[in-house]
PDB file of C-alpha atoms in Angstrom:
ATOM      1  CA  MET A  15      -2.596  72.178   1.042  1.00 85.00           C
ATOM      2  CA  ASP A  16      -0.936  69.060  -0.354  1.00 93.00           C
ATOM      3  CA  PRO A  17      -0.161  66.812   2.654  1.00 93.00           C
ATOM      4  CA  GLN A  18       2.766  65.270   0.781  1.00 94.00           C
ATOM      5  CA  PHE A  19       4.384  68.708   0.398  1.00 94.00           C
ATOM      6  CA  PRO A  20       2.781  70.825   3.139  1.00 96.00           C
ATOM      7  CA  ILE A  21       5.365  73.616   2.814  1.00 97.00           C
ATOM      8  CA  GLY A  22       5.744  73.218  -0.944  1.00 96.00           C
ATOM      9  CA  ARG A  23       8.576  71.610  -2.874  1.00 95.00           C
ATOM     10  CA  TRP A  24      12.197  72.626  -2.472  1.00 95.00           C
ATOM     11  CA  SER A  25      12.758  75.592  -4.774  1.00 92.00           C
ATOM     12  CA  GLY A  26      16.277  74.834  -5.965  1.00 86.00           C
ATOM     13  CA  GLN A  27      17.169  78.518  -5.614  1.00 91.00           C
ATOM     14  CA  GLU A  28      20.557  79.206  -7.208  1.00 91.00           C
ATOM     15  CA  GLN A  29      21.781  82.496  -5.730  1.00 95.00           C
ATOM     16  CA  PHE A  30      22.291  83.153  -2.024  1.00 97.00           C
ATOM     17  CA  THR A  31      23.518  86.240  -0.234  1.00 97.00           C
ATOM     18  CA  ALA A  32      25.642  86.125   2.898  1.00 96.00           C
ATOM     19  CA  ALA A  33      22.484  87.074   4.816  1.00 98.00           C
ATOM     20  CA  ASP A  34      20.643  84.110   3.260  1.00 98.00           C
ATOM     21  CA  ILE A  35      23.368  81.721   4.435  1.00 98.00           C
ATOM     22  CA  THR A  36      23.394  83.258   7.922  1.00 98.00           C
ATOM     23  CA  ASP A  37      19.616  82.804   8.061  1.00 98.00           C
ATOM     24  CA  ARG A  38      19.867  79.148   6.973  1.00 98.00           C
ATOM     25  CA  ILE A  39      22.554  78.494   9.608  1.00 98.00           C
ATOM     26  CA  ALA A  40      20.273  79.951  12.297  1.00 98.00           C
ATOM     27  CA  GLN A  41      17.384  77.799  11.077  1.00 98.00           C
ATOM     28  CA  LEU A  42      19.647  74.753  10.912  1.00 97.00           C
ATOM     29  CA  ARG A  43      20.436  75.191  14.599  1.00 98.00           C
ATOM     30  CA  THR A  44      16.759  75.359  15.646  1.00 98.00           C
ATOM     31  CA  ILE A  45      15.383  72.410  13.692  1.00 98.00           C
ATOM     32  CA  PRO A  46      16.557  69.620  16.048  1.00 98.00           C
ATOM     33  CA  GLN A  47      15.040  71.377  19.058  1.00 98.00           C
ATOM     34  CA  GLN A  48      11.747  71.652  17.196  1.00 98.00           C
ATOM     35  CA  TYR A  49      11.802  67.895  16.570  1.00 99.00           C
ATOM     36  CA  ARG A  50      12.588  67.242  20.226  1.00 98.00           C
ATOM     37  CA  GLN A  51       9.801  69.557  21.426  1.00 98.00           C
ATOM     38  CA  LEU A  52       7.272  67.883  19.134  1.00 97.00           C
ATOM     39  CA  THR A  53       8.217  64.302  19.909  1.00 98.00           C
ATOM     40  CA  GLU A  54       9.917  63.836  23.277  1.00 93.00           C
ATOM     41  CA  SER A  55       6.689  63.424  25.249  1.00 95.00           C
ATOM     42  CA  LEU A  56       4.894  61.253  22.694  1.00 98.00           C
ATOM     43  CA  ASN A  57       3.882  57.729  23.597  1.00 97.00           C
ATOM     44  CA  ASP A  58       4.230  54.736  21.270  1.00 96.00           C
ATOM     45  CA  GLU A  59       0.702  55.215  19.964  1.00 97.00           C
ATOM     46  CA  ASP A  60       1.423  58.833  19.028  1.00 98.00           C
ATOM     47  CA  LEU A  61       4.689  57.829  17.344  1.00 98.00           C
ATOM     48  CA  LEU A  62       2.666  55.531  15.072  1.00 97.00           C
ATOM     49  CA  ARG A  63       0.498  58.369  13.736  1.00 98.00           C
ATOM     50  CA  THR A  64       0.757  59.180  10.040  1.00 98.00           C
ATOM     51  CA  TYR A  65       0.065  62.407   8.157  1.00 98.00           C
ATOM     52  CA  ARG A  66      -1.707  60.734   5.224  1.00 96.00           C
ATOM     53  CA  PRO A  67      -2.686  57.190   4.235  1.00 95.00           C
ATOM     54  CA  GLY A  68       0.384  55.132   3.393  1.00 94.00           C
ATOM     55  CA  SER A  69       2.845  57.685   4.752  1.00 96.00           C
ATOM     56  CA  TRP A  70       5.616  57.159   7.234  1.00 96.00           C
ATOM     57  CA  ASN A  71       4.698  57.478  10.874  1.00 97.00           C
ATOM     58  CA  VAL A  72       6.178  60.011  13.283  1.00 98.00           C
ATOM     59  CA  ARG A  73       8.829  57.560  14.523  1.00 98.00           C
ATOM     60  CA  GLN A  74       9.950  56.808  10.964  1.00 97.00           C
ATOM     61  CA  LEU A  75      10.097  60.512  10.124  1.00 98.00           C
ATOM     62  CA  VAL A  76      12.423  61.213  13.062  1.00 98.00           C
ATOM     63  CA  HIS A  77      14.727  58.326  12.141  1.00 97.00           C
ATOM     64  CA  HIS A  78      14.625  59.394   8.470  1.00 96.00           C
ATOM     65  CA  MET A  79      15.805  62.868   9.447  1.00 97.00           C
ATOM     66  CA  ALA A  80      18.848  61.510  11.288  1.00 96.00           C
ATOM     67  CA  ASP A  81      19.635  59.137   8.410  1.00 93.00           C
ATOM     68  CA  THR A  82      19.296  61.644   5.584  1.00 92.00           C
ATOM     69  CA  HIS A  83      20.984  64.535   7.338  1.00 95.00           C
ATOM     70  CA  GLY A  84      23.903  62.204   7.983  1.00 92.00           C
ATOM     71  CA  TRP A  85      24.062  61.666   4.224  1.00 88.00           C
ATOM     72  CA  HIS A  86      23.902  65.421   3.647  1.00 90.00           C
ATOM     73  CA  TYR A  87      26.791  65.889   6.062  1.00 93.00           C
ATOM     74  CA  PHE A  88      28.943  63.348   4.207  1.00 89.00           C
ATOM     75  CA  ARG A  89      28.034  64.767   0.802  1.00 89.00           C
ATOM     76  CA  ILE A  90      29.055  68.236   1.973  1.00 92.00           C
ATOM     77  CA  LYS A  91      32.354  66.925   3.363  1.00 92.00           C
ATOM     78  CA  HIS A  92      33.041  65.146   0.063  1.00 88.00           C
ATOM     79  CA  ALA A  93      32.345  68.336  -1.887  1.00 90.00           C
ATOM     80  CA  LEU A  94      34.796  70.252   0.288  1.00 92.00           C
ATOM     81  CA  THR A  95      37.590  67.710   0.036  1.00 91.00           C
ATOM     82  CA  LEU A  96      37.393  66.296  -3.489  1.00 83.00           C
ATOM     83  CA  PRO A  97      39.004  68.269  -6.336  1.00 72.00           C
ATOM     84  CA  GLU A  98      35.957  68.215  -8.624  1.00 74.00           C
ATOM     85  CA  THR A  99      32.204  67.954  -8.219  1.00 66.00           C
ATOM     86  CA  ALA A 100      31.765  65.089  -5.828  1.00 58.00           C
ATOM     87  CA  PRO A 101      30.016  62.063  -7.272  1.00 62.00           C
ATOM     88  CA  GLY A 102      26.675  61.202  -5.807  1.00 63.00           C
ATOM     89  CA  ILE A 103      26.675  58.939  -2.811  1.00 61.00           C
ATOM     90  CA  LEU A 104      24.100  56.420  -3.870  1.00 60.00           C
ATOM     91  CA  SER A 105      21.774  55.031  -1.303  1.00 64.00           C
ATOM     92  CA  THR A 106      18.239  53.897  -0.906  1.00 68.00           C
ATOM     93  CA  VAL A 107      18.060  55.965   2.266  1.00 71.00           C
ATOM     94  CA  ASN A 108      14.279  56.286   1.960  1.00 74.00           C
ATOM     95  CA  ASP A 109      14.064  52.512   2.327  1.00 77.00           C
ATOM     96  CA  TRP A 110      15.913  52.750   5.628  1.00 78.00           C
ATOM     97  CA  ALA A 111      12.730  54.023   7.295  1.00 83.00           C
ATOM     98  CA  THR A 112      11.171  50.615   6.668  1.00 81.00           C
ATOM     99  CA  GLN A 113      13.917  48.694   8.507  1.00 85.00           C
ATOM    100  CA  PRO A 114      13.392  47.382  12.072  1.00 87.00           C
ATOM    101  CA  ASP A 115      15.105  50.371  13.692  1.00 87.00           C
ATOM    102  CA  GLY A 116      12.973  52.775  11.660  1.00 87.00           C
ATOM    103  CA  HIS A 117       9.831  51.026  12.851  1.00 82.00           C
ATOM    104  CA  GLY A 118      10.644  50.311  16.458  1.00 89.00           C
ATOM    105  CA  ALA A 119      13.716  52.040  17.856  1.00 92.00           C
ATOM    106  CA  PRO A 120      13.263  54.823  20.397  1.00 94.00           C
ATOM    107  CA  VAL A 121      13.489  58.276  18.825  1.00 96.00           C
ATOM    108  CA  ALA A 122      15.860  59.694  21.474  1.00 95.00           C
ATOM    109  CA  PRO A 123      19.074  58.455  19.784  1.00 96.00           C
ATOM    110  CA  SER A 124      17.961  59.853  16.421  1.00 96.00           C
ATOM    111  CA  LEU A 125      17.107  63.185  18.037  1.00 97.00           C
ATOM    112  CA  ALA A 126      20.574  63.280  19.633  1.00 97.00           C
ATOM    113  CA  LEU A 127      22.173  62.394  16.297  1.00 97.00           C
ATOM    114  CA  LEU A 128      20.175  65.105  14.530  1.00 98.00           C
ATOM    115  CA  GLU A 129      21.245  67.662  17.151  1.00 98.00           C
ATOM    116  CA  SER A 130      24.894  66.677  16.751  1.00 98.00           C
ATOM    117  CA  LEU A 131      24.761  66.691  12.950  1.00 97.00           C
ATOM    118  CA  HIS A 132      23.104  70.096  12.809  1.00 98.00           C
ATOM    119  CA  GLU A 133      25.568  71.587  15.283  1.00 98.00           C
ATOM    120  CA  ARG A 134      28.494  70.276  13.226  1.00 97.00           C
ATOM    121  CA  LEU A 135      26.905  71.522   9.990  1.00 97.00           C
ATOM    122  CA  ALA A 136      26.231  74.965  11.473  1.00 98.00           C
ATOM    123  CA  TYR A 137      29.802  75.216  12.771  1.00 98.00           C
ATOM    124  CA  LEU A 138      31.154  74.190   9.375  1.00 98.00           C
ATOM    125  CA  TYR A 139      28.923  76.540   7.376  1.00 98.00           C
ATOM    126  CA  GLU A 140      29.875  79.497   9.582  1.00 98.00           C
ATOM    127  CA  ARG A 141      33.444  79.008   8.421  1.00 98.00           C
ATOM    128  CA  LEU A 142      32.918  78.503   4.683  1.00 98.00           C
ATOM    129  CA  ASP A 143      33.837  81.255   2.269  1.00 97.00           C
ATOM    130  CA  GLU A 144      32.137  82.106  -1.023  1.00 97.00           C
ATOM    131  CA  ALA A 145      34.390  79.751  -2.993  1.00 96.00           C
ATOM    132  CA  ASP A 146      33.493  76.886  -0.652  1.00 97.00           C
ATOM    133  CA  LEU A 147      29.780  77.644  -0.979  1.00 98.00           C
ATOM    134  CA  GLN A 148      30.095  77.261  -4.755  1.00 96.00           C
ATOM    135  CA  LYS A 149      31.590  73.769  -4.508  1.00 95.00           C
ATOM    136  CA  ALA A 150      29.098  71.119  -5.478  1.00 92.00           C
ATOM    137  CA  TYR A 151      28.190  67.477  -5.337  1.00 89.00           C
ATOM    138  CA  TYR A 152      25.920  65.422  -7.514  1.00 86.00           C
ATOM    139  CA  HIS A 153      22.621  64.650  -5.818  1.00 85.00           C
ATOM    140  CA  PRO A 154      21.565  61.246  -7.192  1.00 82.00           C
ATOM    141  CA  PHE A 155      17.928  61.496  -6.110  1.00 81.00           C
ATOM    142  CA  ARG A 156      17.407  64.923  -7.717  1.00 82.00           C
ATOM    143  CA  GLN A 157      19.884  64.153 -10.522  1.00 84.00           C
ATOM    144  CA  VAL A 158      21.468  67.610 -10.376  1.00 89.00           C
ATOM    145  CA  ASN A 159      24.655  69.191  -9.084  1.00 90.00           C
ATOM    146  CA  VAL A 160      23.959  70.958  -5.801  1.00 93.00           C
ATOM    147  CA  THR A 161      26.225  73.739  -4.530  1.00 95.00           C
ATOM    148  CA  LEU A 162      26.943  73.884  -0.823  1.00 97.00           C
ATOM    149  CA  ALA A 163      24.871  77.078  -0.671  1.00 98.00           C
ATOM    150  CA  GLN A 164      21.967  75.128  -2.140  1.00 98.00           C
ATOM    151  CA  ALA A 165      22.712  72.175   0.136  1.00 97.00           C
ATOM    152  CA  ILE A 166      22.145  74.120   3.360  1.00 97.00           C
ATOM    153  CA  ASP A 167      18.930  75.492   1.882  1.00 98.00           C
ATOM    154  CA  MET A 168      17.860  71.944   1.012  1.00 96.00           C
ATOM    155  CA  VAL A 169      18.730  70.614   4.486  1.00 97.00           C
ATOM    156  CA  VAL A 170      16.677  73.373   6.129  1.00 98.00           C
ATOM    157  CA  TRP A 171      13.768  72.817   3.731  1.00 98.00           C
ATOM    158  CA  HIS A 172      13.914  69.059   4.368  1.00 98.00           C
ATOM    159  CA  GLY A 173      13.844  69.579   8.128  1.00 98.00           C
ATOM    160  CA  GLN A 174      10.873  71.929   7.922  1.00 99.00           C
ATOM    161  CA  HIS A 175       9.131  69.648   5.412  1.00 98.00           C
ATOM    162  CA  HIS A 176       9.111  66.704   7.823  1.00 98.00           C
ATOM    163  CA  LEU A 177       8.315  68.911  10.827  1.00 99.00           C
ATOM    164  CA  ALA A 178       5.154  69.862   8.948  1.00 98.00           C
ATOM    165  CA  HIS A 179       4.439  66.162   8.363  1.00 98.00           C
ATOM    166  CA  ILE A 180       4.757  65.445  12.083  1.00 99.00           C
ATOM    167  CA  ARG A 181       2.473  68.348  12.962  1.00 98.00           C
ATOM    168  CA  LEU A 182      -0.110  67.028  10.489  1.00 98.00           C
ATOM    169  CA  ALA A 183       0.198  63.504  11.894  1.00 98.00           C
ATOM    170  CA  LEU A 184      -0.361  64.727  15.441  1.00 98.00           C
ATOM    171  CA  LEU A 185      -3.558  66.458  14.325  1.00 96.00           C
ATOM    172  CA  GLN A 186      -4.973  63.199  12.927  1.00 88.00           C
TER     173      GLN A 186
END
């Protein structure tokens, strides 16, 4: 197993059935609770654990999830409201994990933010039709257009990806 990609890389699947989307919505709803269960009883020492040399620690991973899933939320909203493929929202969001709040802030506010974001995303996705799911935005990091069907798949993969990192870190 590659500790950098413990669940593998995001597949970039292109076709999704209604059942696939329903499954991703259900997973989207459970991810924040999994983060809370893994991290709410950790002490500061545990929050400093890393899953591989040079990686982010558990605290940074939790804050990164809140930060990046906020970006996903805004990208999705742009795709739904702009007439053409939404331009990429550029950001060095990965660098945010190295800022003072990423290093030292309590994880509880980021867990609450993640719960709120995922609940809003799930509510929104439950109400999108097929035409909405085919709307897209440009993902500047991946340098591809991502449909909203792909976006929910990516958000779920990303959540599971960093959950696996936290589990690895806690085994160290």
